[in-house]
Short mmCIF file of C-alpha atoms and ligand atoms in Angstrom, two decimals:
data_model
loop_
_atom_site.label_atom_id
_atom_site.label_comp_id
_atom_site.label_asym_id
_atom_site.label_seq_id
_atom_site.Cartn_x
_atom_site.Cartn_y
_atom_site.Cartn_z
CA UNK L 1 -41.95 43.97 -89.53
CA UNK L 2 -42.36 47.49 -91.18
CA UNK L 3 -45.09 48.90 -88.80
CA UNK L 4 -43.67 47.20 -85.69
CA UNK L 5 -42.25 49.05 -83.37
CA UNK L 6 -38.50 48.71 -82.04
CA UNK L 7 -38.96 46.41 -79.41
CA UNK L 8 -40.62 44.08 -81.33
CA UNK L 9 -38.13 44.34 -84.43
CA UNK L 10 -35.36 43.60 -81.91
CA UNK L 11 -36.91 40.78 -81.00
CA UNK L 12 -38.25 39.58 -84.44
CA UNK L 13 -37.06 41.53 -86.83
CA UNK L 14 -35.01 39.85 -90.48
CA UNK L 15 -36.24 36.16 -90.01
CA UNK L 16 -39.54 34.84 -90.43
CA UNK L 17 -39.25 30.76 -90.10
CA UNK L 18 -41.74 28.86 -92.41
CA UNK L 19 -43.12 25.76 -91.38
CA UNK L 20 -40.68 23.52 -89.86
CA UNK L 21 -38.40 25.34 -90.36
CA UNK L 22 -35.76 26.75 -87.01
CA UNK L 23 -37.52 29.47 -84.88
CA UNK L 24 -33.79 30.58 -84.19
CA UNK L 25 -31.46 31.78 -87.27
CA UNK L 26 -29.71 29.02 -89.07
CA UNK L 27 -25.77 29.16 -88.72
CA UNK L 28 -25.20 28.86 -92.51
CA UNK L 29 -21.29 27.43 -91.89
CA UNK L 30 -20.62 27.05 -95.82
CA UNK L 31 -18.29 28.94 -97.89
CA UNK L 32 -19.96 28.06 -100.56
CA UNK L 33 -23.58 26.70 -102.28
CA UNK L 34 -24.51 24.39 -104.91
CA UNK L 35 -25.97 25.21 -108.20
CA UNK L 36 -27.02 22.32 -110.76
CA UNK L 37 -25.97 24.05 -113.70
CA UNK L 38 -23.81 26.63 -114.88
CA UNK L 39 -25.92 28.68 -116.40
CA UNK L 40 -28.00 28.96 -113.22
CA UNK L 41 -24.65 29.85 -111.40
CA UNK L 42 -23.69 32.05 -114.31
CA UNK L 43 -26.80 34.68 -113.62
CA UNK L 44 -25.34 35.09 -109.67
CA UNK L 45 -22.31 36.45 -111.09
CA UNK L 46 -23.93 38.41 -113.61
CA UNK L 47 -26.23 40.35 -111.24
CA UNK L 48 -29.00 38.63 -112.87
CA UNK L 49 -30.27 36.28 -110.14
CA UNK L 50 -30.19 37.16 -106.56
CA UNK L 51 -28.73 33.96 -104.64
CA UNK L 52 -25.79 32.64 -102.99
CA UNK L 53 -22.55 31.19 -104.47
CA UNK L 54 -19.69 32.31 -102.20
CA UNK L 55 -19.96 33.33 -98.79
CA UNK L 56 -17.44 36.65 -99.18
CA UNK L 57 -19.75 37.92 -100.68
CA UNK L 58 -22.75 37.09 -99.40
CA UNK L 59 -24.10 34.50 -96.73
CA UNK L 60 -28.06 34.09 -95.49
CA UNK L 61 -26.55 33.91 -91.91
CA UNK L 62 -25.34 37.23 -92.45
CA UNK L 63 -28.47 38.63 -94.32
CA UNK L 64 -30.94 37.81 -92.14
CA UNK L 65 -29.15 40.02 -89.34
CA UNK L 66 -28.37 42.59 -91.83
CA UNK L 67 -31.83 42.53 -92.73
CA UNK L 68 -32.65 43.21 -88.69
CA UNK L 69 -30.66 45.90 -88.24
CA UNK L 70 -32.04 47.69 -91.62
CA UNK L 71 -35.25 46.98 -90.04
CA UNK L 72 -34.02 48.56 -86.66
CA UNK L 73 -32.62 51.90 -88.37
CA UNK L 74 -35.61 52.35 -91.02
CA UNK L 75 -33.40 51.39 -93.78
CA UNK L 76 -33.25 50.18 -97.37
CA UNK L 77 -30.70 47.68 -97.35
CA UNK L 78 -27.82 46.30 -94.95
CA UNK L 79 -24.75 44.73 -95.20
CA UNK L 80 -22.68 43.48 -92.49
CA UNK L 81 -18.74 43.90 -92.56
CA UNK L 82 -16.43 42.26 -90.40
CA UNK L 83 -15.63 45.25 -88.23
CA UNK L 84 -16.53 48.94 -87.28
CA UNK L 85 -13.22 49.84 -89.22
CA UNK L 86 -14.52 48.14 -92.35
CA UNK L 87 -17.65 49.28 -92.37
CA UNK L 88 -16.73 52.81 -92.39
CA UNK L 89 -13.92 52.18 -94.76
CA UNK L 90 -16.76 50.65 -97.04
CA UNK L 91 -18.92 53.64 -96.66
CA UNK L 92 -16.55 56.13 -97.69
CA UNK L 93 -14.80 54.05 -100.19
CA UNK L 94 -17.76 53.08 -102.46
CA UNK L 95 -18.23 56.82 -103.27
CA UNK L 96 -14.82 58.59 -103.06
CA UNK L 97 -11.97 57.46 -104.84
CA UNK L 98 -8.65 58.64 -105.46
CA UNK L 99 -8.42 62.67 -105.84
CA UNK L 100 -11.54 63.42 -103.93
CA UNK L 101 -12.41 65.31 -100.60
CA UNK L 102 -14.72 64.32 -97.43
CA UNK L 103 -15.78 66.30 -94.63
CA UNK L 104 -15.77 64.80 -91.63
CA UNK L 105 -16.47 65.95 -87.95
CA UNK L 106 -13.25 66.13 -85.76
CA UNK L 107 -14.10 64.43 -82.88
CA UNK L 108 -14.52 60.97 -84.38
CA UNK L 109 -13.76 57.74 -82.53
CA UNK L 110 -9.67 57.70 -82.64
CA UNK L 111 -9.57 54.42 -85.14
CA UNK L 112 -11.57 56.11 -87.32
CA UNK L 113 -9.73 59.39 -87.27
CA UNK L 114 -6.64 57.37 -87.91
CA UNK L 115 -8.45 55.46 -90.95
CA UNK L 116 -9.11 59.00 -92.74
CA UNK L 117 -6.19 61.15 -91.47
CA UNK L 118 -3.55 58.53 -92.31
CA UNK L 119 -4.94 55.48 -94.23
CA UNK L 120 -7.26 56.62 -96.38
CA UNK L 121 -5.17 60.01 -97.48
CA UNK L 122 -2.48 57.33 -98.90
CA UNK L 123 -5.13 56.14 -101.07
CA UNK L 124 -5.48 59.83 -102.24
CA UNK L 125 -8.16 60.53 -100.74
CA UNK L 126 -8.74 64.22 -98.61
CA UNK L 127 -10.13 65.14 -95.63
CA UNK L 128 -11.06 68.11 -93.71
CA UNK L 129 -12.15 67.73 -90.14
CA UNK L 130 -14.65 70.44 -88.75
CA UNK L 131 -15.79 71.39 -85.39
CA UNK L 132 -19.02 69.42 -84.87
CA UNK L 133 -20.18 72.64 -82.87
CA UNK L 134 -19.54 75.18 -85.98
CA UNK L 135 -21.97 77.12 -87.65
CA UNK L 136 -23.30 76.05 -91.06
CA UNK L 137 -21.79 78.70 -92.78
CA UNK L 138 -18.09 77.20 -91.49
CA UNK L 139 -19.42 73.39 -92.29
CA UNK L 140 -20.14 74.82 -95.75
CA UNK L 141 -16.46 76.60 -95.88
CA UNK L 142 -15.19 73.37 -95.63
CA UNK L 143 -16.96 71.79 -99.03
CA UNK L 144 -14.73 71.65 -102.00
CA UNK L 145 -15.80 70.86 -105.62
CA UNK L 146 -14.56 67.25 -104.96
CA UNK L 147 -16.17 66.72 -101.95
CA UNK L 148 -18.33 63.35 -102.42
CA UNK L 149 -19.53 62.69 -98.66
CA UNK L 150 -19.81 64.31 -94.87
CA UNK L 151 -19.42 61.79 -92.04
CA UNK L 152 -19.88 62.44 -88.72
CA UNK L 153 -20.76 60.22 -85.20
CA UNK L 154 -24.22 60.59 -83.31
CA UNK L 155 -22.38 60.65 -79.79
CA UNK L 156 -18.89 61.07 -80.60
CA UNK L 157 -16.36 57.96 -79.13
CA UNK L 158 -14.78 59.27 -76.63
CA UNK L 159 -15.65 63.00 -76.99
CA UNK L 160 -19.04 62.16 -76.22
CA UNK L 161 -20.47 65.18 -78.58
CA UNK L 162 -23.80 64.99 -79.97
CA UNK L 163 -24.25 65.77 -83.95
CA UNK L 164 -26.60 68.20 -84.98
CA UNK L 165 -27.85 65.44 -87.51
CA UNK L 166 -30.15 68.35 -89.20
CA UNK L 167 -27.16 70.82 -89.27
CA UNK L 168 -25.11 68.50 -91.67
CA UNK L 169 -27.76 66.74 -93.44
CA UNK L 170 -28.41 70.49 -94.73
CA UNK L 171 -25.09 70.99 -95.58
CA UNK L 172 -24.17 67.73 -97.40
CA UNK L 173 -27.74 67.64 -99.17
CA UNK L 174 -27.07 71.75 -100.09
CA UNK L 175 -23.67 70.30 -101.76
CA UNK L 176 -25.09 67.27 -103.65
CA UNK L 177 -23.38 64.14 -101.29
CA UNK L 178 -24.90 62.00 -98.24
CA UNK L 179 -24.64 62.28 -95.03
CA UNK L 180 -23.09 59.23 -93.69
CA UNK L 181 -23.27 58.45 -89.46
CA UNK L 182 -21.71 56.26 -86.99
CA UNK L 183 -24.56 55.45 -84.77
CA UNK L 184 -22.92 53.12 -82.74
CA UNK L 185 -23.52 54.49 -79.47
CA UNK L 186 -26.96 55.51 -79.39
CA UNK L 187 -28.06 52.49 -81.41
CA UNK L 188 -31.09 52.70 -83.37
CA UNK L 189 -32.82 51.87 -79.99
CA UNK L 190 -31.97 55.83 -79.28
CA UNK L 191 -31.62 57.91 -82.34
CA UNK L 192 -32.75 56.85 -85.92
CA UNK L 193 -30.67 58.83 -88.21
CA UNK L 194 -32.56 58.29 -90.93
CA UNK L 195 -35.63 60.14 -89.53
CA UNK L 196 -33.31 63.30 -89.22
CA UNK L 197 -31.74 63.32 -93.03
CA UNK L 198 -29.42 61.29 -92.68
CA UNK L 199 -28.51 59.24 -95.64
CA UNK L 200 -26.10 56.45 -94.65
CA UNK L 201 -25.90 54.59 -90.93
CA UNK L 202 -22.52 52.72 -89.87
CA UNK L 203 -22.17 50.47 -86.61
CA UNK L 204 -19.63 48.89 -85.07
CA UNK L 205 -21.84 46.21 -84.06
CA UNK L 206 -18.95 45.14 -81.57
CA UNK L 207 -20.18 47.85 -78.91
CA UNK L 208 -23.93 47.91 -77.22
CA UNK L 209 -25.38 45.42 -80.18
CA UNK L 210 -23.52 42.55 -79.65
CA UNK L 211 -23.32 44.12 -76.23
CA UNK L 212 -21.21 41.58 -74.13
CA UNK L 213 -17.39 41.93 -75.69
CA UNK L 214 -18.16 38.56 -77.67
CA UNK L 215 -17.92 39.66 -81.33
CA UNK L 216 -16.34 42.09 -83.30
CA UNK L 217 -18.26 43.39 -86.14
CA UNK L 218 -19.90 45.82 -88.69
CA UNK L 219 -22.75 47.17 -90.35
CA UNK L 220 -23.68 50.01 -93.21
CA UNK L 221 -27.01 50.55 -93.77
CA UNK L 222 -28.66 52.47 -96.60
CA UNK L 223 -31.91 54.83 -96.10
CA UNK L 224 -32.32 54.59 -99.77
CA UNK L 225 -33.53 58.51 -100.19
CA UNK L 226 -30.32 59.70 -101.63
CA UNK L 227 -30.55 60.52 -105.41
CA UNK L 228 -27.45 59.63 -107.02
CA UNK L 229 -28.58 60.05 -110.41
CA UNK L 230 -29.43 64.22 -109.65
CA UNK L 231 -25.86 64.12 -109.18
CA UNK L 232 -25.11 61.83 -111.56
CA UNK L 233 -21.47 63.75 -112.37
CA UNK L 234 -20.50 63.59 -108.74
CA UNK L 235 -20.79 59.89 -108.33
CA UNK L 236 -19.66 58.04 -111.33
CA UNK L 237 -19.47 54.73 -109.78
CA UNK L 238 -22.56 54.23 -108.86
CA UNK L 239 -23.95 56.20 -112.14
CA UNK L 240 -21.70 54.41 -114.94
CA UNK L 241 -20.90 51.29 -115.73
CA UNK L 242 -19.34 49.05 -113.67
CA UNK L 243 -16.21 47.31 -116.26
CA UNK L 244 -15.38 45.20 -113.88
CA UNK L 245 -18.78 43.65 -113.25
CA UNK L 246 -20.28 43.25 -116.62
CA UNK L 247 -21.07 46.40 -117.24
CA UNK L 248 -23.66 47.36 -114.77
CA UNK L 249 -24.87 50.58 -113.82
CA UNK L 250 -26.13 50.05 -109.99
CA UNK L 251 -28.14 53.45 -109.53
CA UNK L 252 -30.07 51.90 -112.79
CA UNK L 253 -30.30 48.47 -112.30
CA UNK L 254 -30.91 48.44 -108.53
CA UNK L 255 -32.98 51.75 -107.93
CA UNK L 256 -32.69 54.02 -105.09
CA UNK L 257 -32.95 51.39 -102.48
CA UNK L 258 -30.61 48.89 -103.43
CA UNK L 259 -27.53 50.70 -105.54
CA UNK L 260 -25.43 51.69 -102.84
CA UNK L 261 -25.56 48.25 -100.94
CA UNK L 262 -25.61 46.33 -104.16
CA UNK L 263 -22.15 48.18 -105.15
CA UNK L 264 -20.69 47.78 -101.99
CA UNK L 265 -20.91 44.30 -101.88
CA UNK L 266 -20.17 43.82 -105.51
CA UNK L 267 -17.21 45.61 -105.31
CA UNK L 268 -15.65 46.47 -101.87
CA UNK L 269 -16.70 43.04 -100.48
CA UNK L 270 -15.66 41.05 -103.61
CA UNK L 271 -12.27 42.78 -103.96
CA UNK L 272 -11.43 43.13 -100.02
CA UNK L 273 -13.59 40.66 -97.99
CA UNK L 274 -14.04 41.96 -94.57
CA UNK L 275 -16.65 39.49 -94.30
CA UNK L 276 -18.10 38.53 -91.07
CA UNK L 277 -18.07 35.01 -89.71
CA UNK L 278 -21.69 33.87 -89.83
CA UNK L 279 -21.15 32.45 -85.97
CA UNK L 280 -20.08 35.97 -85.24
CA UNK L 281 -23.11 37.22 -86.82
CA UNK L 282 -25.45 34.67 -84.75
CA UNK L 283 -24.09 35.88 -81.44
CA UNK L 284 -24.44 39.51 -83.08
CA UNK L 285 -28.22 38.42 -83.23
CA UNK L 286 -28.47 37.49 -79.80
CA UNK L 287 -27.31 40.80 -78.69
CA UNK L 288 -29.74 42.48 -80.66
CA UNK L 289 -32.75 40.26 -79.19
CA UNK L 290 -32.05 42.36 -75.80
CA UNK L 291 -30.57 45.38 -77.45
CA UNK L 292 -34.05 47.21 -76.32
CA UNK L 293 -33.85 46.15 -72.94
CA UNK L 294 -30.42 46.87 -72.22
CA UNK L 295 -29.97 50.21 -73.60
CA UNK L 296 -32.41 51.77 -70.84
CA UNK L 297 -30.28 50.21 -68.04
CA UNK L 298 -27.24 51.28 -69.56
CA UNK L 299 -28.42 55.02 -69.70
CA UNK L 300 -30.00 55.04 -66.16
CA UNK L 301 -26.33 53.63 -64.87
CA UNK L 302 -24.64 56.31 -67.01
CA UNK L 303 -26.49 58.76 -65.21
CA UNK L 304 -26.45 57.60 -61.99
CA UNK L 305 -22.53 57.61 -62.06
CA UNK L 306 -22.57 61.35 -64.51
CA UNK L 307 -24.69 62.91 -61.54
CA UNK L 308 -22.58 60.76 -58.66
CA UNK L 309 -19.42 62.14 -60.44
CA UNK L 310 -20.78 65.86 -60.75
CA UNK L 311 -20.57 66.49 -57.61
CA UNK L 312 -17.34 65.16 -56.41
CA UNK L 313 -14.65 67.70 -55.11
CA UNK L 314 -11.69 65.57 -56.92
CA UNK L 315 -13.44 65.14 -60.20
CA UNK L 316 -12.92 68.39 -62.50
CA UNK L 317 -15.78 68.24 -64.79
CA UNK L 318 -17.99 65.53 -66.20
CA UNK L 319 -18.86 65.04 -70.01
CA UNK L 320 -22.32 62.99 -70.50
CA UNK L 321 -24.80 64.13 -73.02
CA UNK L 322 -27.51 62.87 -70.51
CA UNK L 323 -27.02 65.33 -67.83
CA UNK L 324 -28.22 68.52 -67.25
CA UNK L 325 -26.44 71.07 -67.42
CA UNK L 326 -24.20 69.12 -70.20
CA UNK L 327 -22.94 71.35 -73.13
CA UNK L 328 -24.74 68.92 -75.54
CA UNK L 329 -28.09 68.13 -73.22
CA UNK L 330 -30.13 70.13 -75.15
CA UNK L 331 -29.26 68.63 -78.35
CA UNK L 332 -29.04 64.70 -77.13
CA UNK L 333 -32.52 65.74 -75.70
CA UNK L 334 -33.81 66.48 -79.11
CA UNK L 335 -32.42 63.39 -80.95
CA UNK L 336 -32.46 61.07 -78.49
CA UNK L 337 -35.30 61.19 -75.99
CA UNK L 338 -34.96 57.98 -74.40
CA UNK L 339 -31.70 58.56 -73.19
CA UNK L 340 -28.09 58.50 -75.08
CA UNK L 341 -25.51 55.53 -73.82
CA UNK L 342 -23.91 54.08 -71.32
CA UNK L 343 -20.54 56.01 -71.86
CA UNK L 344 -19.61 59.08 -69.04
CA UNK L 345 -16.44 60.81 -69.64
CA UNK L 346 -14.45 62.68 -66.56
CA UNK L 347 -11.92 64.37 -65.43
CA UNK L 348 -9.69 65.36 -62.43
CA UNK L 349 -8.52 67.75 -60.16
CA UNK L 350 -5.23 66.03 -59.89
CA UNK L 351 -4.40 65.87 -63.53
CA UNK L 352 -3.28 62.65 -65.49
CA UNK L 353 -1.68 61.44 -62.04
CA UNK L 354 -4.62 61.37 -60.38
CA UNK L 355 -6.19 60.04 -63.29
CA UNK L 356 -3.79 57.12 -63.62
CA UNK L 357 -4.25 56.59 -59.90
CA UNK L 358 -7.68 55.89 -59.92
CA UNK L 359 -7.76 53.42 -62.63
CA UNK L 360 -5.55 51.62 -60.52
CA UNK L 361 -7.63 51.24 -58.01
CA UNK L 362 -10.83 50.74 -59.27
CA UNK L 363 -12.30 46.89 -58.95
CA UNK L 364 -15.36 46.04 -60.29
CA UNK L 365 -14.29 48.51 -63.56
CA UNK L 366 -11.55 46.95 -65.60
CA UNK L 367 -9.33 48.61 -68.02
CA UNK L 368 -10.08 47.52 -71.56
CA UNK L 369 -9.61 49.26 -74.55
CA UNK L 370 -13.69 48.64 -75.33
CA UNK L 371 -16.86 49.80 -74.40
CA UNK L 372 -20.82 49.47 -74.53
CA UNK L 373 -20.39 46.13 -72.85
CA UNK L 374 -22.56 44.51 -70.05
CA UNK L 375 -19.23 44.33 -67.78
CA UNK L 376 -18.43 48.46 -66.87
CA UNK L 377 -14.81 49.11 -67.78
CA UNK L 378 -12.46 52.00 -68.11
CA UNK L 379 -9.80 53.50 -70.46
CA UNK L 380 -7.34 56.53 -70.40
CA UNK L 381 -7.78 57.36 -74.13
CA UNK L 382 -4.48 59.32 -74.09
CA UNK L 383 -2.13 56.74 -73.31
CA UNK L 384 -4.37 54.11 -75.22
CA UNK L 385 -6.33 54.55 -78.14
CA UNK L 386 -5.39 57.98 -78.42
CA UNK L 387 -1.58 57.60 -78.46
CA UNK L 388 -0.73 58.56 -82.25
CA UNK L 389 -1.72 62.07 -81.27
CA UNK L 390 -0.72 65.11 -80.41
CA UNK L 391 -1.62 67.07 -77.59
CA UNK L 392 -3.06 69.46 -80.44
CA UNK L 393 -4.43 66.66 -81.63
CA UNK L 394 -6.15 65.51 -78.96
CA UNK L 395 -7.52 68.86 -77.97
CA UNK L 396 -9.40 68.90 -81.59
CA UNK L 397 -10.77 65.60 -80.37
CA UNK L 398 -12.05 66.57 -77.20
CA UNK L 399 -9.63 64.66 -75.58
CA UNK L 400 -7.34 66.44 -71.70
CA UNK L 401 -4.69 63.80 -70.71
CA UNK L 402 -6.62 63.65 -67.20
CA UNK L 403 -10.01 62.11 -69.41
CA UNK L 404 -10.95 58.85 -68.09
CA UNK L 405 -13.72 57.09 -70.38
CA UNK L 406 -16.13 55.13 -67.98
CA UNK L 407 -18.67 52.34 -69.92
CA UNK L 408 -21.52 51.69 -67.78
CA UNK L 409 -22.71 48.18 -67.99
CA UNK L 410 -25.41 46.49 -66.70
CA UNK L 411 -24.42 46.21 -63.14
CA UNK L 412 -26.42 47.32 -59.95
CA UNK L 413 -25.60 51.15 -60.39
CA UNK L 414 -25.07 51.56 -56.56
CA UNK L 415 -22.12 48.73 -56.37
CA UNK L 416 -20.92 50.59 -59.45
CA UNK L 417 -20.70 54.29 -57.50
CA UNK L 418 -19.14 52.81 -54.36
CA UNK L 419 -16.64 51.00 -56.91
CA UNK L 420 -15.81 54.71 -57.95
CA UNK L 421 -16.02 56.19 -54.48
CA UNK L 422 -13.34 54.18 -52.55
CA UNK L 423 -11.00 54.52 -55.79
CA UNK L 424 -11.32 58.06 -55.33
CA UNK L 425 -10.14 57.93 -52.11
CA UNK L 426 -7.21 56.41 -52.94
CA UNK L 427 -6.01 59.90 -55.06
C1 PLP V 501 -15.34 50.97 -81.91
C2 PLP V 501 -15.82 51.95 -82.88
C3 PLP V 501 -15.51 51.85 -84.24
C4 PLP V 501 -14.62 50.76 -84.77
O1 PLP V 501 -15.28 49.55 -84.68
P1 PLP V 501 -14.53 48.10 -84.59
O2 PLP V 501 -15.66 47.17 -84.55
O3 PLP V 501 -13.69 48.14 -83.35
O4 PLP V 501 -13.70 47.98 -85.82
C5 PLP V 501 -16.04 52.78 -85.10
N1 PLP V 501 -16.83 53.78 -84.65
C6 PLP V 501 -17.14 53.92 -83.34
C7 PLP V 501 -18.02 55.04 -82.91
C8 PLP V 501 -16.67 53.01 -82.42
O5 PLP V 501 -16.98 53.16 -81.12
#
């Protein structure tokens, strides 16, 4: 599928029936597989063999959509985790333990946020959240000696701020870690990370690639280009050997391209198990058959309602990297061509009233704590998803209390505006 383009790896991409065999991806329901003897079951657990035995770890269901999505982002290898949560969890985990520091971007999606700020500093691990927008001497400020990773989000959820992929590839690669990022909004349909420096790619495969609010779900995928034996002292895991799986050093024994997957799995997936359902992953597959043809829509909707919205006297100012004149057009221009997502973020003249008002009122746009779905709905991040923080907080975030987060979906955009206009008229 290699010199494909996107289209057709959306369509095609990770399963290649032979003869007779289904033209649409088997549902593998097992937990588990049969070997005939021991020994041949005894080199899957030794790393020796590549197969299946146990479907927390691994399941073909699973792989073959992994294997798409790789495909998609110009990857390595893929995993799939059960969740958006997990998978950047996973990311993080399988190269900083206990005493060691990431820098991060602050205006991350709010779970995420949470996950670092709260969750993962309990596990000992430190974080130091920078302005996307700062300079690279202030990104580089923020490295420490223990610093083992940068993360950061293509289009920021909610914030809607664009990385400057380049900008932080440069600093991570000039301090010896990856560069991990959440593409979930602009999907590889958009923005290819990779092609930019990036070393790592996350999804939460529950937004625009399942794409219609059916499954929740994951992905990490690896661009295989980052060295880990150069910096061999910074990332022992993957550079020494593993106790607790025979003894196997994965930056040796799988190469560039497969280490940090292989690890991940070994490890993470073996000793936590955020597996995905292979039924979830089969409806995950669907989405991704259409992903290419329902990203455009989404964008042309997002800017129909961004440039609808622009203009209204009751509507204070309008965040969407798509339109001109936006803070982060230039940038979202450069790394994403096509167009960016679906996603328009607002606010109004009439504060958090008038923004509670015209959720209210709206009827076609329902209020759901989700986005990038076919159905266009709403949410008030500050008294939802948001909640935990402070109005400090939420500032640092890119987050007012009037912010309403719109999702386009894939309805007529006009019905969509005049859904907006009379709930406008109701502040
Ligand atoms: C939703 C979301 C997540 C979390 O994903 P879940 O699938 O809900 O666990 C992570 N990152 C971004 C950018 C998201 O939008």
């Amino acid at each position: 599928m290699k010199d494909y383009n996107i289209e057709t790896k959306c369509v095609q991409g990770g399963y290649t029936p032979g003869n007779g065999e289904p033209r649409q991806i088997p549902i593998i329901q097992s937990t588990t597989f049969k070997y005939a003897t021991s020994e041949e079951m005894g080199k899957l657990f030794d790393l020796e063999a590549s197969g299946y035995f146990y479907t927390r770890l691994q399941n073909p269901t699973n792989d073959m959509v992994a294997a798409k999505i790789c495909e998609l982002e110009g990857g390595s290898a893929a995993m799939l985790t059960s969740s958006g949560q997990a998978a950047n969890f996973y990311a993080i985990f399988n190269i900083a333990n206990c005493g060691d520091h990431v820098v991060a971007s602050s205006t991350i999606y709010g779970g995420t946020y949470n996950l670092f700020h709260v969750t993962m500093r309990k596990m000992g691990i430190d974080f130091t959240f920078v302005d996307p927008d700062c300079t690279e001497e202030e990104l580089c400020a923020a490295f420490k000696p223990n610093t083992k990773a940068v993360f950061g989000e293509t289009i920021a959820n909610p914030a809607l701020t664009v990385l400057d992929i380049e900008k932080f590839a440069k600093a991570a690669h000039s301090h010896g870690v990856p560069l991990i990022v959440d593409n979930t909004f602009a999907t590889p349909v958009n923005c290819r990370p990779f092609e930019w420096g990036c070393d790592i790619v996350t999804h939460s495969t529950t937004k625009y690639m399942d794409g219609h609010g059916a499954g929740v779900g994951g992905c990490i995928v690896d661009s295989g280009k980052f060295d880990w034996m150069t910096h061999a002292d910074k990332f022992p895991g993957l550079t020494t050997p593993d106790d607790s799986y025979h003894g196997v050093t994965y930056a040796e024994k799988f190469g560039l391209g497969g280490a940090f997957i292989t690890k991940c799995i070994a490890q993470l997936m073996r000793d936590f198990g955020s597996i995905q359902s292979p039924q979830n992953a089969f409806i995950l597959n669907l989405g991704l058959e259409s992903l290419h043809v329902r990203m455009p829509r989404h964008c042309e909707n997002g800017l129909a309602v961004a440039r609808y919205l622009k203009n209204h006297p009751k509507i204070s100012f309008v965040t969407y990297p798509g339109l001109e004149g936006d803070k982060y057009y230039s940038l979202a221009k450069k790394y994403m061509p096509s167009g960016t997502c679906g996603v328009v973020s607002f606010g109004f003249v009439g504060g958090r009233t008038a923004a509670e008002t015209f959720m209210k009122h709206l009827k076609l746009a329902a209020i759901e704590t989700h986005v990038a779905d076919a159905r266009t709905c709403c949410l008030h991040p500050a008294s939802a998803t948001h909640r935990q923080m402070n109005d400090s907080e939420l500032v640092a975030a890119g987050i007012t209390p009037d912010l309403v987060r719109m999702s386009c979906g894939l309805e007529n955009s006009a019905d969509l505006i005049a859904d907006i206009e009379q709930a406008l008229a109701k502040i």
